[in-house]
Amino acid sequence: DTTAPTVALTYSPNRAVKSGDSVTVTATFSEAMASSPTIAIAVPSGGTNAVTSTAMTSTSSSVWTYAYTVGTGNGTATVTIAGTDVALNANASATNATFTVDNTAPVVALTYAIASSVPANATAAAALTYASSASRPVTTGDIVVVKAVTTEATGLASALVLSLDGSRTITALETYNTSSSVGTTYFTHTVASGNDGSATVSVTAPDTAGNAAVASGTTTFTVDTTAPTAATSLALAATGGTNQVANTLNAGNTNFTVTATITGDVGSAGGTAELLVGGASFSTPVTAIVASGATSVSLTPSFTTTTAVQAAMAAGTLSVTLKLTDSAGNVATSGALSVLADYTDPTAATGLALTATGGTNQVANALNAGNTNFTVTATITGDVGTGGGTAELLVGAASFSTPVTASVASGATTVSLTPSFTTAAQVQAAMSDGSKSLTVKLTDSAGNVTTSSALTVLADYTAPTAATGLAFTASGGTVVSNALNATNTNFT
């Protein structure tokens, strides 16, 4: 017998193995062996538990086994069998002389996208834009798409499974191909109302050696399905023009700012505020970023002219609200602020007349040295008093040093304005000698202004020069100079 016996090796388990696994190596020879063959196992570089020339255990004269405990390392372990048959022929090199040692856990890289609907398939999911973490907190109806890329030298033993905590569910679009060393699987989670907070993604997928998969990257995203607290205490302050009335717009205003009180929750992670009129956005949306923890917010349109204001805020009573949107997209709209937009000036006063008081003589539309005060009356229409209007007396288009004003009752058709003078000196200080131009300025409740045509008033405080050279001449009868007698019938 000069023929070398052949030997075939099998392994149980017949798969990649990891540290601590017990592997039964079975050597089946083509003929009976004279004595116990030996086994040597060369481990991967850097590995442990190498075996050198160790006797195997007989199952029969041609079948021998060895129980091997796997050590550390990664790669190929090589088995060498040495033995002789009864004719002392050494065995040929064994077939199937290697097995794989795998102590590396599969790595599953997680990235995230937020979609409005569940992708139809992996191709649709692949078209989304992914980031290392969810771009924002997610809210009710959002679809969180998790892209799981698995890298594993020996392939997975079963399909990759992702799970979420807090009774949340996550579903794979397709099953991972376990025969592939690199695979991408897409998972989707539809956000339901409630269960707010941090959602944790767990990875389950052993490789063929039994190493448990580990996730790389961010494993959490934030669920926020709670609307922010609505803004309160809205107030509008107009700018531009002569008059600015709270929560009112008039013909002179060129812009406005709305302020409101908010709570700190809306600004967490970046919230926004938007001003609405009649429940709708402005043609150019009026928005502001809300800082984290902010307790107030101000919104100002970009208007610079009265025309722009009046085009956006039509005349009448308008409903202004503030919409708050938190970083997850949850929305809360405030109660309405009622804003009066009145761009019509009141009808100018007419029929101005001045009546002096005090002194010996009072002349219409004139002031003399004896007058201690005066009153100007005017005819008005009822529109100026609606909501509370005012009238002011002007001299030379300017206010008196102490403004002379009067409230105008709703529906009033006349108004009277009287300074607080009590002496001739006060009158003359305010109304110096000469022709004076008096006007009445009417301001309605919105701040719109109309000034009347002028009333010309003569202020003359100088007495005429006394007469001199008086001479008395009687006529009729007997005339005696500077005397009258019984015969005189007249005199000059």
PDB file of C-alpha atoms in Angstrom, residues 47 96 100 112 192 206 216 252 255 290 299 324 328 371 395 410 441:
ATOM      1  CA  GLY A  47      -5.980  36.007  17.299  1.00  0.00           C
ATOM      2  CA  ASN A  96     -12.056  22.244   3.377  1.00  0.00           C
ATOM      3  CA  THR A 100     -13.950  31.867   9.409  1.00  0.00           C
ATOM      4  CA  TYR A 112     -32.811  60.306   8.804  1.00  0.00           C
ATOM      5  CA  ALA A 192     -49.033  59.766  16.045  1.00  0.00           C
ATOM      6  CA  PRO A 206     -26.877  39.174  14.409  1.00  0.00           C
ATOM      7  CA  SER A 216     -23.563  54.122  14.412  1.00  0.00           C
ATOM      8  CA  GLY A 252     -51.115 109.478   7.691  1.00  0.00           C
ATOM      9  CA  ASN A 255     -46.399 101.398   8.863  1.00  0.00           C
ATOM     10  CA  VAL A 290     -38.793  83.500  17.940  1.00  0.00           C
ATOM     11  CA  LEU A 299     -43.857  91.842  13.887  1.00  0.00           C
ATOM     12  CA  LEU A 324     -47.091  80.693  16.265  1.00  0.00           C
ATOM     13  CA  ALA A 328     -41.942  70.641  14.837  1.00  0.00           C
ATOM     14  CA  ASN A 371     -61.979 142.293  26.199  1.00  0.00           C
ATOM     15  CA  VAL A 395     -53.975 131.074  15.571  1.00  0.00           C
ATOM     16  CA  SER A 410     -70.883 111.862  18.736  1.00  0.00           C
ATOM     17  CA  LYS A 441     -58.517 121.711  13.567  1.00  0.00           C
TER      18      LYS A 441
END
